[in-house]
PDB file of C-alpha atoms in Angstrom:
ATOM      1  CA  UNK A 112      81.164  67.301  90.838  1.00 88.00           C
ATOM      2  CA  UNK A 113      82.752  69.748  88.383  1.00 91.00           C
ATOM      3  CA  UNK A 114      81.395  71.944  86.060  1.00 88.00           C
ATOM      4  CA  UNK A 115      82.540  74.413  83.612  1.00 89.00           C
ATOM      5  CA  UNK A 116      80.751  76.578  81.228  1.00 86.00           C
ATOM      6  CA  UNK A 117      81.771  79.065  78.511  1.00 87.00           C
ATOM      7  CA  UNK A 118      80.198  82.468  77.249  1.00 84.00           C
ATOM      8  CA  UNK A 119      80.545  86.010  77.946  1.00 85.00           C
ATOM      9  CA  UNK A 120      77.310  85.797  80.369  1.00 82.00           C
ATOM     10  CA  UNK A 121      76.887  82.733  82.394  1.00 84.00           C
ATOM     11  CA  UNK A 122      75.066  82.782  85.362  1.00 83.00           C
ATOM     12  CA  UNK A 123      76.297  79.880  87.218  1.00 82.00           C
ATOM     13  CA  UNK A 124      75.155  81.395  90.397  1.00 83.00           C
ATOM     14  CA  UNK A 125      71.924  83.318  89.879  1.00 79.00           C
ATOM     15  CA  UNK A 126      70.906  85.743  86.405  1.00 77.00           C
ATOM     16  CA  UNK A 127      73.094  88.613  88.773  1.00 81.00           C
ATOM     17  CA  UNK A 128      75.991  86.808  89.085  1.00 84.00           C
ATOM     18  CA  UNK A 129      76.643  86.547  85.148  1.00 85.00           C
ATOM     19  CA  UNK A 130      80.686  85.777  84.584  1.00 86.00           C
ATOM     20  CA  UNK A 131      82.684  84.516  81.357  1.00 89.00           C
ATOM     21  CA  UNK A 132      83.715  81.078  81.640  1.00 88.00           C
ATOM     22  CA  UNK A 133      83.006  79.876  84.887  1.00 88.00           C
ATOM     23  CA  UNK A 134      83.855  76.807  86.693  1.00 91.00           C
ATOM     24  CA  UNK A 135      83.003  75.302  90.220  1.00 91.00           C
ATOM     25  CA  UNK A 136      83.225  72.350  92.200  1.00 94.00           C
ATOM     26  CA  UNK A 137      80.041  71.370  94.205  1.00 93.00           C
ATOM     27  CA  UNK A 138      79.501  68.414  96.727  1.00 96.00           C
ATOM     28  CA  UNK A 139      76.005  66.958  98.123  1.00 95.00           C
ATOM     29  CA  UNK A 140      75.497  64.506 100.896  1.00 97.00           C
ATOM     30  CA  UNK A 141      72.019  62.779 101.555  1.00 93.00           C
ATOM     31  CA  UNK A 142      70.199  61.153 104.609  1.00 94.00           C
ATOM     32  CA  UNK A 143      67.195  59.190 103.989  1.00 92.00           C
ATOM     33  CA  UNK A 144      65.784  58.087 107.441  1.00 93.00           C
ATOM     34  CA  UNK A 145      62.762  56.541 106.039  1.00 94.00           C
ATOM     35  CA  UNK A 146      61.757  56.199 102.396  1.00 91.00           C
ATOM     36  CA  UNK A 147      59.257  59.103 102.334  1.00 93.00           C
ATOM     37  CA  UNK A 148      61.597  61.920 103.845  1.00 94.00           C
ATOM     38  CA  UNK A 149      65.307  62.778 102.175  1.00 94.00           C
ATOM     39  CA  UNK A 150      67.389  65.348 104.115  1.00 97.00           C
ATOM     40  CA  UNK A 151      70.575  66.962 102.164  1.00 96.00           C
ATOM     41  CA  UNK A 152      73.050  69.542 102.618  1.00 98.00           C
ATOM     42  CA  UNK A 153      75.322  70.912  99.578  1.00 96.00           C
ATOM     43  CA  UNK A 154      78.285  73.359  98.911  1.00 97.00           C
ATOM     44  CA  UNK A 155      79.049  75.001  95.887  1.00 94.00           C
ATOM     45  CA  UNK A 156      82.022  76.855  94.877  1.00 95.00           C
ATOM     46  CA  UNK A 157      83.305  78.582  91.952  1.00 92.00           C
ATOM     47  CA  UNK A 158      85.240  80.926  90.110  1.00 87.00           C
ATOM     48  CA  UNK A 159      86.111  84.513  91.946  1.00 83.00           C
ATOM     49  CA  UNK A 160      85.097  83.414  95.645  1.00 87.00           C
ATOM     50  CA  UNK A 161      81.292  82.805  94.459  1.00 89.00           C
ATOM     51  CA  UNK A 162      79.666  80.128  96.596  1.00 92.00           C
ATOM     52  CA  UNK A 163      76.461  78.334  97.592  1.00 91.00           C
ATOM     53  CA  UNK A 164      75.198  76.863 100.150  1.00 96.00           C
ATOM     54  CA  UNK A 165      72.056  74.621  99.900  1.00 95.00           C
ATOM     55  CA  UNK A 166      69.654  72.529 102.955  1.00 97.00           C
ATOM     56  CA  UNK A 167      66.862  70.774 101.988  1.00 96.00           C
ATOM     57  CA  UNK A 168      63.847  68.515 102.723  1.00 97.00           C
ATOM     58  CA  UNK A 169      62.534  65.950 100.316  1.00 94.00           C
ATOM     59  CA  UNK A 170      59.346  64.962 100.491  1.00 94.00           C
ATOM     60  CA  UNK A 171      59.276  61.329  98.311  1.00 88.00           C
ATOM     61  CA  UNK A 172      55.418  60.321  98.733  1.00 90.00           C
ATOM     62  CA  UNK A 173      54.507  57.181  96.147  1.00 87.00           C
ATOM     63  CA  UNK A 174      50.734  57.377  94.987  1.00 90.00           C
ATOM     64  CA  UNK A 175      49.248  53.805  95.647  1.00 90.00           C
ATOM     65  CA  UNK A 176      51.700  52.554  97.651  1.00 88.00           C
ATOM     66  CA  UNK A 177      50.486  52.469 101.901  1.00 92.00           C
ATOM     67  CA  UNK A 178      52.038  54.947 104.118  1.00 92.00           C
ATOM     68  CA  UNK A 179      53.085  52.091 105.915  1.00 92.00           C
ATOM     69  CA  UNK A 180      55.486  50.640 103.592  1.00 90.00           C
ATOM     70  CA  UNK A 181      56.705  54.497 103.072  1.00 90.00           C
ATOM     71  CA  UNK A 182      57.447  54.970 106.559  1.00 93.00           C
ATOM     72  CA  UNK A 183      59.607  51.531 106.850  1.00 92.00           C
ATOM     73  CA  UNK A 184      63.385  51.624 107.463  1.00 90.00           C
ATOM     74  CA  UNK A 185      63.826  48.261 105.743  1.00 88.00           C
ATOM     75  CA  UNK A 186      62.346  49.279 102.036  1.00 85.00           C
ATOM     76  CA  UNK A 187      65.311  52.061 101.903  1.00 86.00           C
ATOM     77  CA  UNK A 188      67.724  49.342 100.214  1.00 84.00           C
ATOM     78  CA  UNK A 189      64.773  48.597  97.918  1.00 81.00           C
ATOM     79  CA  UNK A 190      64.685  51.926  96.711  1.00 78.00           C
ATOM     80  CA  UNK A 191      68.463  52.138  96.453  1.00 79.00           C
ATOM     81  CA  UNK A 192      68.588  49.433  93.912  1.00 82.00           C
ATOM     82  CA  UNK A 193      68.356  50.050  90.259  1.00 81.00           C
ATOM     83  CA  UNK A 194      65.040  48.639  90.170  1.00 79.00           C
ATOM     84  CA  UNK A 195      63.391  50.725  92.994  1.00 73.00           C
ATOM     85  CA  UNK A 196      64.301  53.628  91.428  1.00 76.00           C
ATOM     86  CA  UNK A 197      62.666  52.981  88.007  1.00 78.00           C
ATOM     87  CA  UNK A 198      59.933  55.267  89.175  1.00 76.00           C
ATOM     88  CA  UNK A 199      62.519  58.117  89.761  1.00 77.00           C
ATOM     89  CA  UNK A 200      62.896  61.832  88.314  1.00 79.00           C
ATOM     90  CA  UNK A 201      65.654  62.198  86.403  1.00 81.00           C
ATOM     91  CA  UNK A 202      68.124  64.846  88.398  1.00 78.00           C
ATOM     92  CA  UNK A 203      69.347  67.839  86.318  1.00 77.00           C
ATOM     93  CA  UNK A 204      70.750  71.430  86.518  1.00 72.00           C
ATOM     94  CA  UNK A 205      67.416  73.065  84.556  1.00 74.00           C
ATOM     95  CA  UNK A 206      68.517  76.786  85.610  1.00 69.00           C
ATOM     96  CA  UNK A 207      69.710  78.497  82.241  1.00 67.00           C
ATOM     97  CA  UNK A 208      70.517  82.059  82.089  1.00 64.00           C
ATOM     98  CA  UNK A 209      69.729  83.508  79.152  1.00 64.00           C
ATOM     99  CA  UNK A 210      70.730  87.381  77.630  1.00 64.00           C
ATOM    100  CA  UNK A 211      67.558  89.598  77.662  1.00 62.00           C
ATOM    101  CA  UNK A 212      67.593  91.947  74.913  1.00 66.00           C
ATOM    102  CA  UNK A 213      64.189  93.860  74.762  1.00 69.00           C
ATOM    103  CA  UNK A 214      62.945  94.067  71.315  1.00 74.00           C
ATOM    104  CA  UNK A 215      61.800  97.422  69.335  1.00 81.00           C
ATOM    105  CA  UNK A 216      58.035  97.435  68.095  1.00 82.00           C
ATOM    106  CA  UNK A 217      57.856  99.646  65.043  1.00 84.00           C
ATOM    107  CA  UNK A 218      54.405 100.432  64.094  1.00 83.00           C
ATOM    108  CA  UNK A 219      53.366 102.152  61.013  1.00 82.00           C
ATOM    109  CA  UNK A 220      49.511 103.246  60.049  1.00 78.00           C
ATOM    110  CA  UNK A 221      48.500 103.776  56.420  1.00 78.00           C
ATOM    111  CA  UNK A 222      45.876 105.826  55.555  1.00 75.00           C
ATOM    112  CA  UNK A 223      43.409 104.275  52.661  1.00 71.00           C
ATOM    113  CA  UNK A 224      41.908 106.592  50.281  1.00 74.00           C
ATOM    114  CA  UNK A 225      37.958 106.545  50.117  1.00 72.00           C
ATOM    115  CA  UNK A 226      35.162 107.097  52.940  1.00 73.00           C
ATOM    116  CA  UNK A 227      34.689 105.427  55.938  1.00 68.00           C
ATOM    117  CA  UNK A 228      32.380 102.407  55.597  1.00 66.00           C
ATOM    118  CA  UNK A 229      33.083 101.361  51.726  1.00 62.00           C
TER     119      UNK A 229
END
């Protein structure tokens, strides 16, 4: 997959990372041995030599549905069709890097004439 973003300070690769217009290329493969467990591996790299490299371990448990079923090899093509996957999170890149600016508080006190109390 490729990806490009514009702006002065985009952190493509963490909020420390911030660059101006970066790009990268990223690639994901996935191994699903049984319908409740997901194993994948992913490289990302971008502009100026910046790259990631992800493992992970999905954990895909289905209230209501017996363990059984979960753990069987043959209802992995079932969940590979369009309508197995009905169920399914949509997948999306939610990490946005925004510019913190911290704001000035400006306080000001009047006095009010008269006593105390009125």
């Amino acid at each position: 997959m490729y990806e490009q973003y514009y702006g002065d300070e985009v952190g493509l690769f963490g909020k420390d990372k911030r660059q101006k217009d970066p790009h990268a290329i990223s690639a994901e493969v996935n191994y699903t041995p049984v319908p409740l467990l997901t194993l994948s591996a992913g490289h990302k790299q971008g502009k100026s030599g910046e790259n990631d490299t992800r493992f992970g371990l999905e954990v895909n448990y289905r209230i209501g549905e017996p363990l059984e079923k979960q753990l069987d090899t043959d209802s992995i093509r079932e969940r590979r069709m369009l309508a197995g996957s009905r169920y399914d999170l949509v997948e999306r890149n939610n990490n946005i890097v925004l510019e913190y600016r911290k704001s000035e508080v400006i306080r000001i006190a009047l006095n009010r004439p008269g006593n105390p109390g009125d």
